[in-house]
Coordinates of C-alpha atoms in Angstrom, one line a residue:
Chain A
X1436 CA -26.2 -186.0 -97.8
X1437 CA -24.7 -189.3 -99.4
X1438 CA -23.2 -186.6 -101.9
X1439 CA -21.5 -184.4 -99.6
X1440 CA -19.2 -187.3 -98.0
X1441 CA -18.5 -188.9 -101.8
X1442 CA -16.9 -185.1 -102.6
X1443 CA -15.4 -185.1 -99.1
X1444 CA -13.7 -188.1 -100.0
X1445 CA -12.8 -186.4 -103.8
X1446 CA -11.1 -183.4 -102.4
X1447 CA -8.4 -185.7 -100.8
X1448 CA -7.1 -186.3 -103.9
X1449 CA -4.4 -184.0 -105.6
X1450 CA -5.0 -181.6 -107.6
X1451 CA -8.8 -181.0 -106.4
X1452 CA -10.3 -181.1 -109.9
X1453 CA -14.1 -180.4 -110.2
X1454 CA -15.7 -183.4 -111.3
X1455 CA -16.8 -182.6 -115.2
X1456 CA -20.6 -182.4 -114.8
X1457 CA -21.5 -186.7 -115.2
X1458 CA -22.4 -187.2 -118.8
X1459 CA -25.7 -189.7 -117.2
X1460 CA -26.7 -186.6 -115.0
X1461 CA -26.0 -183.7 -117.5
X1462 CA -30.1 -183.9 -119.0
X1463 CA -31.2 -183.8 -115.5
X1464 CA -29.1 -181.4 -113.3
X1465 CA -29.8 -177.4 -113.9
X1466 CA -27.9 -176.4 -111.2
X1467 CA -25.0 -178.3 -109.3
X1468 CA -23.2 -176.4 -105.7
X1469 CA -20.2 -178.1 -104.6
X1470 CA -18.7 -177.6 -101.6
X1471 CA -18.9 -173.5 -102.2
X1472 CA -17.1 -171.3 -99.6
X1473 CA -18.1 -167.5 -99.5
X1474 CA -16.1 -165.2 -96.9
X1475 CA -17.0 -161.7 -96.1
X1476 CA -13.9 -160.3 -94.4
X1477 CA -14.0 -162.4 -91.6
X1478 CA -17.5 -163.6 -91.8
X1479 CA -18.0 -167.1 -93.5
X1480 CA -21.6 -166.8 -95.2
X1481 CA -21.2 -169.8 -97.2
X1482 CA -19.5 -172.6 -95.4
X1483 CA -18.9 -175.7 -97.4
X1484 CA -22.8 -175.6 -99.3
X1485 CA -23.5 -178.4 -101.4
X1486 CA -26.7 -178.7 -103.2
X1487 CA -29.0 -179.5 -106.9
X1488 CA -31.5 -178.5 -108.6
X1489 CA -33.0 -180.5 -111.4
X1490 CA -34.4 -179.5 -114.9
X1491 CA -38.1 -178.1 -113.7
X1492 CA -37.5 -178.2 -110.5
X1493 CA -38.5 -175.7 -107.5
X1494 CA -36.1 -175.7 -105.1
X1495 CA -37.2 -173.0 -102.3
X1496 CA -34.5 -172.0 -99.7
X1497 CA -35.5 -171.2 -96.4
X1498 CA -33.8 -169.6 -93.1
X1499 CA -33.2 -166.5 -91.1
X1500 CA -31.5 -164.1 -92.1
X1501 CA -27.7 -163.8 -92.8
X1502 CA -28.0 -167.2 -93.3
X1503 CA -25.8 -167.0 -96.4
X1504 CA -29.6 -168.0 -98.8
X1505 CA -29.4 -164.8 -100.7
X1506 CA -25.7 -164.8 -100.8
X1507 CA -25.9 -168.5 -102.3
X1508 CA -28.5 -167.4 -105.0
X1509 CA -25.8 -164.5 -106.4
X1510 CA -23.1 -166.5 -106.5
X1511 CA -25.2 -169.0 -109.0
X1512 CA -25.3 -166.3 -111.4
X1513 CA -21.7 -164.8 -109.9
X1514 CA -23.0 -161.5 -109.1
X1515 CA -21.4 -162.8 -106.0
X1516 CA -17.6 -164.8 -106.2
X1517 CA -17.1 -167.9 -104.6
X1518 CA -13.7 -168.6 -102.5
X1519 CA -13.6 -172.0 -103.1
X1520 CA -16.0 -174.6 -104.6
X1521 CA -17.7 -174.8 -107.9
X1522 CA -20.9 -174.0 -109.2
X1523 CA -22.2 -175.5 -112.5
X1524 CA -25.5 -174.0 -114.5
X1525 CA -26.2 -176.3 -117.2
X1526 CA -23.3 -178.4 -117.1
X1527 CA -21.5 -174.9 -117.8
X1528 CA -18.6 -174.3 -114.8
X1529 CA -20.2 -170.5 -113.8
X1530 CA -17.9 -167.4 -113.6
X1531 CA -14.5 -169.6 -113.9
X1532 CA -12.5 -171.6 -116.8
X1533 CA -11.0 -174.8 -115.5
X1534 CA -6.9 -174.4 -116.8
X1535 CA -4.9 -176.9 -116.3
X1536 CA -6.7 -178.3 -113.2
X1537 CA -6.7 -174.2 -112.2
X1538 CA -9.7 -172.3 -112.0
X1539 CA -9.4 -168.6 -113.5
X1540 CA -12.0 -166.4 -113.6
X1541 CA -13.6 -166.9 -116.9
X1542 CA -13.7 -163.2 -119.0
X1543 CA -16.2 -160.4 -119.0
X1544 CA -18.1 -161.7 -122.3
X1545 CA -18.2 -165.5 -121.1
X1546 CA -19.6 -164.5 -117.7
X1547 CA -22.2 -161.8 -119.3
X1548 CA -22.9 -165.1 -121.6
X1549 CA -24.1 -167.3 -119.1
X1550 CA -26.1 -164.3 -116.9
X1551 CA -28.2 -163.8 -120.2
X1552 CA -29.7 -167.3 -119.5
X1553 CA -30.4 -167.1 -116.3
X1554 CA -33.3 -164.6 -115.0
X1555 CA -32.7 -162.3 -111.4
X1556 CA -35.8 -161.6 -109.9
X1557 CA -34.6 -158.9 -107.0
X1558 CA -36.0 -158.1 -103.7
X1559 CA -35.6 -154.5 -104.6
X1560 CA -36.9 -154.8 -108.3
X1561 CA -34.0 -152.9 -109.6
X1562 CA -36.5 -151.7 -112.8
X1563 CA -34.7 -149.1 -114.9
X1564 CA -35.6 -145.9 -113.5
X1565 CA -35.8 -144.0 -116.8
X1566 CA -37.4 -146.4 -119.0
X1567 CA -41.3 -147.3 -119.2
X1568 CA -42.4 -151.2 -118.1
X1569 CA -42.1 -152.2 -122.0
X1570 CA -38.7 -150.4 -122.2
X1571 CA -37.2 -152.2 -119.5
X1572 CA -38.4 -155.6 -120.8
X1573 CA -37.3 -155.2 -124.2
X1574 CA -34.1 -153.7 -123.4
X1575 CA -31.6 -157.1 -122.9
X1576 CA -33.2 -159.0 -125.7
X1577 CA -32.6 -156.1 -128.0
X1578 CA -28.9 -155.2 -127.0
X1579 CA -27.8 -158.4 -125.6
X1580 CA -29.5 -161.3 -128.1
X1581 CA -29.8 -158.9 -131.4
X1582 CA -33.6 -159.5 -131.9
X1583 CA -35.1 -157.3 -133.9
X1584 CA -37.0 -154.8 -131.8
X1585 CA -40.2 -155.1 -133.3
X1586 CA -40.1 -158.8 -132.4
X1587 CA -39.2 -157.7 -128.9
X1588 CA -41.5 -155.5 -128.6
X1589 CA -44.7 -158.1 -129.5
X1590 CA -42.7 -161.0 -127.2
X1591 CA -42.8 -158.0 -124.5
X1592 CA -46.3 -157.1 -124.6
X1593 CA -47.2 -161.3 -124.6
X1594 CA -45.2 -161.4 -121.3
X1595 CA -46.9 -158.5 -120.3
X1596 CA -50.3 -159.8 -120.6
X1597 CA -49.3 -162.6 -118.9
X1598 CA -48.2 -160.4 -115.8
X1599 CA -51.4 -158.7 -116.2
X1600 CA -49.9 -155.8 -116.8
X1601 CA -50.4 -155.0 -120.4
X1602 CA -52.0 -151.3 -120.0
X1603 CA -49.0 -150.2 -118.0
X1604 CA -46.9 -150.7 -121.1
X1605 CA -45.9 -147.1 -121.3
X1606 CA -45.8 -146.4 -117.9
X1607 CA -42.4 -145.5 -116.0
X1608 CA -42.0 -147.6 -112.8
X1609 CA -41.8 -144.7 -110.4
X1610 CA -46.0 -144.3 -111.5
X1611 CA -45.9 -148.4 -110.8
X1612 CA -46.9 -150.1 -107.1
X1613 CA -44.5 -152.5 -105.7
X1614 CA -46.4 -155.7 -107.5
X1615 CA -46.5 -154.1 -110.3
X1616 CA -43.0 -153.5 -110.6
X1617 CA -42.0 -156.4 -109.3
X1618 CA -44.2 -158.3 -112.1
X1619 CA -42.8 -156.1 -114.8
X1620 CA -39.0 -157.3 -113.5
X1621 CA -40.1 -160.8 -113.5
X1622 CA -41.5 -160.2 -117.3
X1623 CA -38.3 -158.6 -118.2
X1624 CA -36.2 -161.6 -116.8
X1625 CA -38.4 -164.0 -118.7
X1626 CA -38.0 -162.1 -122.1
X1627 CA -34.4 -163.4 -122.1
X1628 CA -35.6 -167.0 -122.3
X1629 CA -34.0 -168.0 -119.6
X1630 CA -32.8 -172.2 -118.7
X1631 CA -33.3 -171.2 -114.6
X1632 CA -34.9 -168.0 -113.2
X1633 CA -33.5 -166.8 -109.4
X1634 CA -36.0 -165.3 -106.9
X1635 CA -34.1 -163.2 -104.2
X1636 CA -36.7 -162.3 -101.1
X1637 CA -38.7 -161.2 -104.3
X1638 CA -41.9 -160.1 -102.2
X1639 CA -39.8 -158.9 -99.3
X1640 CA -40.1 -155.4 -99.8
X1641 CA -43.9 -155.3 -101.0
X1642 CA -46.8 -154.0 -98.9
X1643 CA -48.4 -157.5 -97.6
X1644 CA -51.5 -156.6 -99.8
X1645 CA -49.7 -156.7 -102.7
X1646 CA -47.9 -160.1 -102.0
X1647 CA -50.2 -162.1 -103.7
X1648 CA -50.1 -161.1 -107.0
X1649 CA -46.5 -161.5 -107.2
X1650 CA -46.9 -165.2 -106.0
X1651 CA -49.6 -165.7 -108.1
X1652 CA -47.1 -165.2 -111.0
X1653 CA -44.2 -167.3 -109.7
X1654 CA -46.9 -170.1 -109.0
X1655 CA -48.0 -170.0 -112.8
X1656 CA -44.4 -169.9 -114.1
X1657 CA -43.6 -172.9 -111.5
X1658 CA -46.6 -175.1 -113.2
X1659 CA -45.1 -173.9 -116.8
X1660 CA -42.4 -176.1 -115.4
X1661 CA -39.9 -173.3 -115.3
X1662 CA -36.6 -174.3 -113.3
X1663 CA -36.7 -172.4 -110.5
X1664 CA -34.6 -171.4 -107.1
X1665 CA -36.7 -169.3 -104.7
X1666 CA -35.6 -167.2 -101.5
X1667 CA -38.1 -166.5 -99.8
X1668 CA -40.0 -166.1 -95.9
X1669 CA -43.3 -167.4 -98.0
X1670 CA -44.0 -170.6 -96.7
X1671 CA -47.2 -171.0 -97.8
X1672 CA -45.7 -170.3 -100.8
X1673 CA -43.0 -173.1 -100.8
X1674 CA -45.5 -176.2 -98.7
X1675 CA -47.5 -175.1 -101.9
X1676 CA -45.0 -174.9 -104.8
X1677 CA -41.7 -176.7 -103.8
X1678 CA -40.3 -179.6 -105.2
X1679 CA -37.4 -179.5 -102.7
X1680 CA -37.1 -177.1 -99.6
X1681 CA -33.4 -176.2 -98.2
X1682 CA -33.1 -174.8 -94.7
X1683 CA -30.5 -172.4 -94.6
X1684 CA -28.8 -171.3 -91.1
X1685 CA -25.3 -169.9 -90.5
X1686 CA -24.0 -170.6 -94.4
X1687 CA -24.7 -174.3 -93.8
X1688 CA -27.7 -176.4 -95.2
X1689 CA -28.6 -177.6 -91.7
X1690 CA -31.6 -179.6 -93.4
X1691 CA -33.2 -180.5 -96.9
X1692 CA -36.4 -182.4 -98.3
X1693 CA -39.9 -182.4 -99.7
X1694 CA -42.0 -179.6 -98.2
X1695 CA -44.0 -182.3 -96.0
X1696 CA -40.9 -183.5 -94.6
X1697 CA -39.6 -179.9 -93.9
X1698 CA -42.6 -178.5 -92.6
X1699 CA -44.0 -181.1 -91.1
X1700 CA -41.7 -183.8 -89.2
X1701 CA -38.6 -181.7 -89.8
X1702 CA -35.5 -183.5 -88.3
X1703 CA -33.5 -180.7 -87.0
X1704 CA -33.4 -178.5 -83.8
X1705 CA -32.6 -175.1 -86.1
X1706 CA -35.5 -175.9 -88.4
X1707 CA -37.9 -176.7 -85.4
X1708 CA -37.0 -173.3 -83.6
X1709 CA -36.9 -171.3 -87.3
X1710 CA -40.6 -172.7 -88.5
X1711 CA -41.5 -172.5 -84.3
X1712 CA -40.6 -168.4 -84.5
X1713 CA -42.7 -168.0 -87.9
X1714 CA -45.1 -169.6 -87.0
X1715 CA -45.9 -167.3 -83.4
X1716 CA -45.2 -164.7 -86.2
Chain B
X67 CA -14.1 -89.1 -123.5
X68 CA -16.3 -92.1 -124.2
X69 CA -16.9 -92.9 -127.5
X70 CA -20.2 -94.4 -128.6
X71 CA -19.5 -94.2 -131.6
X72 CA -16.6 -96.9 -131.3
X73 CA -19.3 -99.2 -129.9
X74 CA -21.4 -99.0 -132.2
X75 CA -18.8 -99.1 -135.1
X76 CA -17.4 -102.1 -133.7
X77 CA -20.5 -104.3 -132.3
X78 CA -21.0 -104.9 -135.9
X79 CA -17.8 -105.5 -137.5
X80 CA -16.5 -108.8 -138.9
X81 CA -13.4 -108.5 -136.4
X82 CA -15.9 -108.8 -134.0
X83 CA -18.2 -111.4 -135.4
X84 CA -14.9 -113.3 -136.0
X85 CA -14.0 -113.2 -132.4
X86 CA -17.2 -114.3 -131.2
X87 CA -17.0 -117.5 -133.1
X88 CA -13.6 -118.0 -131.9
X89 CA -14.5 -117.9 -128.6
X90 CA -17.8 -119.8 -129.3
X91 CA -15.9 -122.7 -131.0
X92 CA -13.0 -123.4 -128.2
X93 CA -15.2 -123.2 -125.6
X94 CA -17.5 -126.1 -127.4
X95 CA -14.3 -128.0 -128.4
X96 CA -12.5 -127.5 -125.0
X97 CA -15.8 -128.4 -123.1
X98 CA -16.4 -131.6 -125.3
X99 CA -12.7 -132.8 -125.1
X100 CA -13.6 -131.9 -121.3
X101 CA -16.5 -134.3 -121.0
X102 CA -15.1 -137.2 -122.9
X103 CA -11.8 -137.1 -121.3
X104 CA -13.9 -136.8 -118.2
X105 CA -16.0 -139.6 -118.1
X106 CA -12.7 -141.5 -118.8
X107 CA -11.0 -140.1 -115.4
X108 CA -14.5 -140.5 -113.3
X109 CA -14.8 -144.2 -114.1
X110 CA -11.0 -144.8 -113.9
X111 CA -11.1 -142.5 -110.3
X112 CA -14.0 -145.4 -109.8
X113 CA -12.0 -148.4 -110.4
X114 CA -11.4 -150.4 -107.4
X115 CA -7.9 -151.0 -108.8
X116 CA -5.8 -148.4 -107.3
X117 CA -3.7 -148.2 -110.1
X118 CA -6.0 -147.0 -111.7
X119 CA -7.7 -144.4 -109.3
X120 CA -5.0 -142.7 -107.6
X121 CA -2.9 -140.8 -110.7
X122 CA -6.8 -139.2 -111.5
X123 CA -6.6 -138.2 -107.9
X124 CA -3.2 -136.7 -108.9
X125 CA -4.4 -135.1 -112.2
X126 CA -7.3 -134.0 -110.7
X127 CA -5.5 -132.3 -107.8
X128 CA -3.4 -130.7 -109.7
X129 CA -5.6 -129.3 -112.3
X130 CA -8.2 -128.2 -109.8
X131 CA -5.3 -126.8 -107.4
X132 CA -3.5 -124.6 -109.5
X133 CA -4.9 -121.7 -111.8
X134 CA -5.6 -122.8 -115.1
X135 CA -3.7 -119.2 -116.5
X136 CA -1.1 -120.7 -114.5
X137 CA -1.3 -124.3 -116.2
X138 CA -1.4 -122.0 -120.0
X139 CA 1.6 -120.2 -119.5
X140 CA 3.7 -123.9 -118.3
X141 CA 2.2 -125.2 -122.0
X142 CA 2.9 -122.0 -123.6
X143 CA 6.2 -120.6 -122.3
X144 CA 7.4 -124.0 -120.3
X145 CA 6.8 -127.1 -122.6
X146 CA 9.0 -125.6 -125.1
X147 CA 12.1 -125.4 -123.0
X148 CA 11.7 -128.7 -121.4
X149 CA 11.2 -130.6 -124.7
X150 CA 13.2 -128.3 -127.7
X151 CA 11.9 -128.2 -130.7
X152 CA 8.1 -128.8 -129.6
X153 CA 6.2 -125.6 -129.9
X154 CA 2.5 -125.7 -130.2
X155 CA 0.1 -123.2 -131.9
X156 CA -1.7 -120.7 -129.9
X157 CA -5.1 -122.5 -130.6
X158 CA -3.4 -125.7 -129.8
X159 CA -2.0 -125.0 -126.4
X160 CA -5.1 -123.0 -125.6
X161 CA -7.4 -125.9 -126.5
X162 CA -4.7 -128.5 -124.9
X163 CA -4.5 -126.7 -121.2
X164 CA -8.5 -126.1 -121.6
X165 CA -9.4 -129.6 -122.2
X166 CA -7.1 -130.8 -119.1
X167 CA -8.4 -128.6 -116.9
X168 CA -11.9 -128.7 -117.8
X169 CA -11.6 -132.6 -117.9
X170 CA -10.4 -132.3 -114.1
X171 CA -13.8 -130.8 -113.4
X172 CA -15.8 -132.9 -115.2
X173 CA -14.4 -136.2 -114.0
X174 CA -15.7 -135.1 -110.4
X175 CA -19.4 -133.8 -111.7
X176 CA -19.7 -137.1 -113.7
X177 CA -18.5 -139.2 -110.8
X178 CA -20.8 -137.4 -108.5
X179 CA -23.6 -138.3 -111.3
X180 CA -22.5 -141.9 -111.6
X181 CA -22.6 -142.1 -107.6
X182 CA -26.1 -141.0 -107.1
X183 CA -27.4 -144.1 -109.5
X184 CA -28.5 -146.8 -107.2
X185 CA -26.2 -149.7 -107.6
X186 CA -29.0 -152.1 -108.4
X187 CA -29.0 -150.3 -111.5
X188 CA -25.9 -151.9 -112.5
X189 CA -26.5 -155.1 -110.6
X190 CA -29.9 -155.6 -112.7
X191 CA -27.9 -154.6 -115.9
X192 CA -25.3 -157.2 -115.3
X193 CA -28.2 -159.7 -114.4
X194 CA -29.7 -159.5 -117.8
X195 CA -26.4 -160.1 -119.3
X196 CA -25.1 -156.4 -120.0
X197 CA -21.5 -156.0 -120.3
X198 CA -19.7 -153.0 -118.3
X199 CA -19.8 -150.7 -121.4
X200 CA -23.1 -151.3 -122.6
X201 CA -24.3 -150.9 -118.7
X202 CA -22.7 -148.1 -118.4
X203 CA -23.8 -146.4 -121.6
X204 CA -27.4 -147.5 -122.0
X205 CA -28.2 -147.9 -118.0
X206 CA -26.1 -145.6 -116.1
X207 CA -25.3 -143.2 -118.2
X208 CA -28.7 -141.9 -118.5
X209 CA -29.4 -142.1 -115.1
X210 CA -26.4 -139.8 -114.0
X211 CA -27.4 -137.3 -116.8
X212 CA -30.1 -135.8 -114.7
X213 CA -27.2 -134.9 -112.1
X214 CA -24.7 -134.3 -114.4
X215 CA -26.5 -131.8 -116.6
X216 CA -27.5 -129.2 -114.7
X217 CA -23.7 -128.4 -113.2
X218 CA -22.4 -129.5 -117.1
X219 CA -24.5 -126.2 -118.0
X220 CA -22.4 -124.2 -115.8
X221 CA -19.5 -125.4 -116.9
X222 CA -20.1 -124.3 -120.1
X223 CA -21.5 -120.9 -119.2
X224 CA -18.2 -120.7 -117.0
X225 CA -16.1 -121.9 -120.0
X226 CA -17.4 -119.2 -122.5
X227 CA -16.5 -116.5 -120.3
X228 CA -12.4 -118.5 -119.1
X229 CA -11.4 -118.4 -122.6
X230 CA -10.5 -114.4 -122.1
X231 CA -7.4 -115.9 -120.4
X232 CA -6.2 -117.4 -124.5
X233 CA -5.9 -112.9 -124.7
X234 CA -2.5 -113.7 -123.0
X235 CA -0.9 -115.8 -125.4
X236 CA -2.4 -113.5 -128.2
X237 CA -5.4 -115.3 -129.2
X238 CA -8.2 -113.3 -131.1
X239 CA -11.0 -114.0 -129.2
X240 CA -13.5 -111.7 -127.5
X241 CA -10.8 -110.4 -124.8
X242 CA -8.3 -110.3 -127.4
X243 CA -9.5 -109.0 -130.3
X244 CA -10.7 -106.0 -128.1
X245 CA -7.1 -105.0 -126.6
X246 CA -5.0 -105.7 -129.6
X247 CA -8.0 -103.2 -131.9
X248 CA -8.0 -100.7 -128.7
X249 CA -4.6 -100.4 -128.5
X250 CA -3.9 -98.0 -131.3
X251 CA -6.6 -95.6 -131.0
X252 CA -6.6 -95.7 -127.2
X253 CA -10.2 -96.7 -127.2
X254 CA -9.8 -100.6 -125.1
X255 CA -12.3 -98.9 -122.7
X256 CA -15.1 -99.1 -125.5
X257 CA -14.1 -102.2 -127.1
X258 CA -14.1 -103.9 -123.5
X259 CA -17.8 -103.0 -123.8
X260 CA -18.3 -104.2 -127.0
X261 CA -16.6 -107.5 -125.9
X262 CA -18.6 -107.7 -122.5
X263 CA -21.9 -107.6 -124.7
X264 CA -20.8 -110.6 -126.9
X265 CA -20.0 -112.2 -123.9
X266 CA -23.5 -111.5 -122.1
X267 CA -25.1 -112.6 -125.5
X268 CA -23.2 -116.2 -125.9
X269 CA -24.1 -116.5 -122.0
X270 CA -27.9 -115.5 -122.5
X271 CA -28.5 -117.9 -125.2
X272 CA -26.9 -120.5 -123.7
X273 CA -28.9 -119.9 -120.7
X274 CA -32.3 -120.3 -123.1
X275 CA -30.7 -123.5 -124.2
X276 CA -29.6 -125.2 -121.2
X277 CA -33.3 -124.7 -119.9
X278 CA -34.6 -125.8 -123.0
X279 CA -32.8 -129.0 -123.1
X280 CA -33.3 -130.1 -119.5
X281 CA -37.1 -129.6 -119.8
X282 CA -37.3 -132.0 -122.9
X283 CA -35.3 -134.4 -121.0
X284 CA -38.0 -134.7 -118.0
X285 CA -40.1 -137.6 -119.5
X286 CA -43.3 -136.2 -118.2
X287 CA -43.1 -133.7 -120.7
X288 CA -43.5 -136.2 -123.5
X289 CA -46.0 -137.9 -121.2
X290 CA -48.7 -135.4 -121.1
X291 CA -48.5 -134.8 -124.6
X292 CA -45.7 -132.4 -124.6
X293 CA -45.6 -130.1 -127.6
X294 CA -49.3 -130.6 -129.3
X295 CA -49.2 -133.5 -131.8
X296 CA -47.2 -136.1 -129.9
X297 CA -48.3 -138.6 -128.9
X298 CA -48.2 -139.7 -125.0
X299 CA -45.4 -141.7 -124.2
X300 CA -43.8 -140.4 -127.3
X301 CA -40.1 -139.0 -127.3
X302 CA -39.0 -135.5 -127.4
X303 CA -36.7 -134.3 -129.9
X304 CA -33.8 -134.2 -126.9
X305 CA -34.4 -137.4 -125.6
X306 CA -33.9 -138.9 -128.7
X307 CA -31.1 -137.3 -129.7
X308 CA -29.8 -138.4 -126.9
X309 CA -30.9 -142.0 -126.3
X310 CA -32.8 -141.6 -123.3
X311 CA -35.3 -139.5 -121.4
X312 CA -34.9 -139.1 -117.4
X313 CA -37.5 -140.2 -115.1
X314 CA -39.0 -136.7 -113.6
X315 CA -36.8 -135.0 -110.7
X316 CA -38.3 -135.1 -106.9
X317 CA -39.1 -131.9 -105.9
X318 CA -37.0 -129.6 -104.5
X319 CA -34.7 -130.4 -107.3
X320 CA -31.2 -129.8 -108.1
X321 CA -31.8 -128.1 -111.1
X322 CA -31.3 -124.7 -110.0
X323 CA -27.4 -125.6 -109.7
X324 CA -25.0 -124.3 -107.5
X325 CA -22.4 -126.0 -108.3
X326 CA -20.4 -123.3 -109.8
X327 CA -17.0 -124.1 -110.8
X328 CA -15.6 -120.8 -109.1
X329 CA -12.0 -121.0 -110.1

């Protein structure tokens, strides 16, 4: 955590201006946390979290829950607001303007802008009840880009193939299982073209028969080299797929690493007891 | 003595005929101006900026909490003396004090509609990059018209039959027409009649239409085929029209209503 005490040692300084996203590291870095603070009320979910993700990487957060993981994933595409802290996408300062050394919240349109290139993948799916699989994933790129809806609608039916879902094109998502919905959301995330896609507990609320499609999709996009940050209780999943693993416990990152060293030598008490209690699971 | 013959006479006449459309055409301006000012008060009433919220829960209390003759005679008789000089046409107060009221109404149907969309709805929309407008419009919107329908169609039934109360400021519609053509010959009793018939009509077809429009909008109806000739998965004329078609209702469904606006 060398980077965590350099910043410690920035925020001394008067006014505490965000460091403009290093020119050298601006190729590299998708994602950049510093120092983020989220209260709820009273509760502090996000206490002082620091972290990167680099271009093509899978960074897969771990922890029990109301550890501030989920909450961290919304605030990178602001469906949650910060307190304090900053959080760059792309070099891009997310859901604030920097004025004067002052951060304001950055308008509707800029903050719609940046969400368009980054796909949600939710726990709940969140499909749009009253359109059918192919209407759902065609939806953003038509209203929000401008293409051309016929050009939509072949790009849609590619991603659906590629979710093997390409016969349930028609279908409304109330007639879909769980997987399949949840692959359908994932295709319609994708169609936006998105720079970084967020996975939120995204097989949490299937049947555990149906888990393993899901995986099997977020596997493929991980080996496409898609830039990814994953939430999940999967750990097969993320020994398998992680670049980085992050374990997440009372809103702090108590400990981060490669998946060997998290799963197997990791450093902390916490992360002992957390994999200890899955593992009796 | 009751006179048939006065029904009959009059059922057909243009005075009639005339009247109907009057009160056929307020009722669809008045419930229009009604929804769209409407939607306006329900997302404003939805605003977490209080500002914003509480003067709808004035307006809407005070429209809902007094009788909307009441709220015609302060336009017609009252605006007048507090502002000389302004003096609005029958068909303009009538449509003015109809719109407010009815817009008080709608605000809370709409806003109960809006409510019963799952808020992921919104949250997915604003994932993909939606802004609150096109959300709204293309996402919720849709969503809340299966609520907001089926108590919207009693409004309207409900509205046909309130404009009677324009009689009082003179207004030839249905009501109307039917005291100030009774008067003379003593015959209001039959004319009442003839009025209560229109009345039962513009309510009947309605009736046919309301049904007919919230059957197209169920999107199994255009998924097993629907009329013969369309394909599945293809779009009803309604939902079309209207942009979207609305995933089928659970059973047990609130179609049926009972949300009368009793007021």
């Amino acid at each position: 955590m060398t980077q965590q005490q350099s910043y410690n040692g920035y925020q001394e300084q008067e006014p505490p201006l965000p460091s403009a996203v290093p020119q050298a590291t601006e190729n590299t870095e998708m994602v950049r946390v510093e120092q983020a603070v989220k209260r709820f009320g009273d509760l502090l979910v996000l206490n002082n979290v620091s972290m990167t993700v680099k271009r093509g990487q899978v960074v897969v957060i771990i922890g029990p829950s109301g550890s501030g993981k989920t909450t961290l994933l919304r605030c990178i595409n602001h469906l949650e607001k910060i307190d304090s802290g900053y959080i760059y996408v792309d070099g891009q300062l997310v859901g604030y303007r920097l004025v004067k050394g002052q951060l304001v919240e950055a308008r509707e349109a800029e903050i719609a802008k940046m969400r368009a290139q980054i796909g949600f993948v939710f726990q709940r799916f969140n499909l749009f009840a009253h359109m059918t699989a192919l209407e759902n994933i065609i939806e953003a790129p038509v209203h929000v880009l401008g293409i051309p809806r016929d050009e939509a609608i072949a790009q849609a039916m590619e991603l659906l193939r590629k979710v093997g879902l390409e016969e349930k094109a028609h279908v409304y998502p109330h007639k879909l299982s769980g997987g399949q919905q949840q692959r359908v959301a994932i295709a319609r995330a994708l169609a936006m073209r998105p720079k970084l896609m967020l996975f939120d507990e995204a097989t949490s609320a299937l049947d555990p028969e149906l888990v393993g499609e899901v995986l099997k999709v977020m596997r493929q996009l991980a080996e496409e080299g898609m830039t990814m940050v994953v939430v999940t209780h999967e750990m097969g999943f993320a020994r398998d797929v992680a670049d980085h693993v992050i374990f997440m416990d009372h809103g702090v990152i108590v400990e981060e690493g490669p998946p060997e060293q998290i799963f197997d030598d990791p450093q902390n008490e916490r992360t002992r007891n957390f994999l200890g209690l899955i593992a009796a699971d | 003595m009751f006179d048939w013959d006065a029904v009959w006479k009059f059922i057909v006449s243009p005075f009639f005929l005339q009247a109907a459309w009057t009160t056929l055409w307020l009722s669809v301006v008045a419930q229009l101006a009604g929804v769209v000012l409407g939607l306006f008060l329900a997302l404003m009433r939805m605003s977490r900026f209080k500002w914003l919220s509480f003067p709808v829960q004035v307006y809407v209390w005070f429209f809902r909490g007094s009788p909307l003759l009441v709220q015609v005679l302060l336009l017609w008789d009252g605006l007048p003396k507090l502002v000389p000089g302004l003096l609005f046409s029958q068909i303009t107060c009538i449509l003015i004090a109809f719109s407010l009221n009815e817009a008080a109404y709608m605000s809370e149907i709409i806003r109960a509609g809006i409510s019963s969309v799952d808020p992921g709805q919104m949250e997915a929309a604003r994932a993909l990059g939606m802004r609150y407008w096109l959300a709204m419009r293309r996402i919720i919107l849709p969503q809340a018209a299966r609520v907001i329908i089926p108590p919207l169609g009693n409004e309207f039934n409900n509205m046909l039959k309130t404009t009677s109360i324009a009689s009082v400021i003179g207004l030839e519609e249905l009501t109307g027409t039917a005291e100030i053509l009774g008067a003379p010959s003593f015959s209001i009793f039959e004319l009442l009649i003839v009025a209560t018939l229109y009345y039962l009509l513009l309510t009947t077809l309605w009736d046919y239409f309301q049904r007919w429009i919230e059957r197209r909008l169920d999107p199994e109806y255009a998924a097993k085929g629907g009329r013969p000739g369309r394909r599945p998965g293809q779009k009803s004329w309604a939902q079309r029209v209207l942009g979207f078609g609305n995933p089928p209702l659970e059973s047990g469904e609130l179609i049926a209503g009972g949300h009368g606006g009793a007021r």
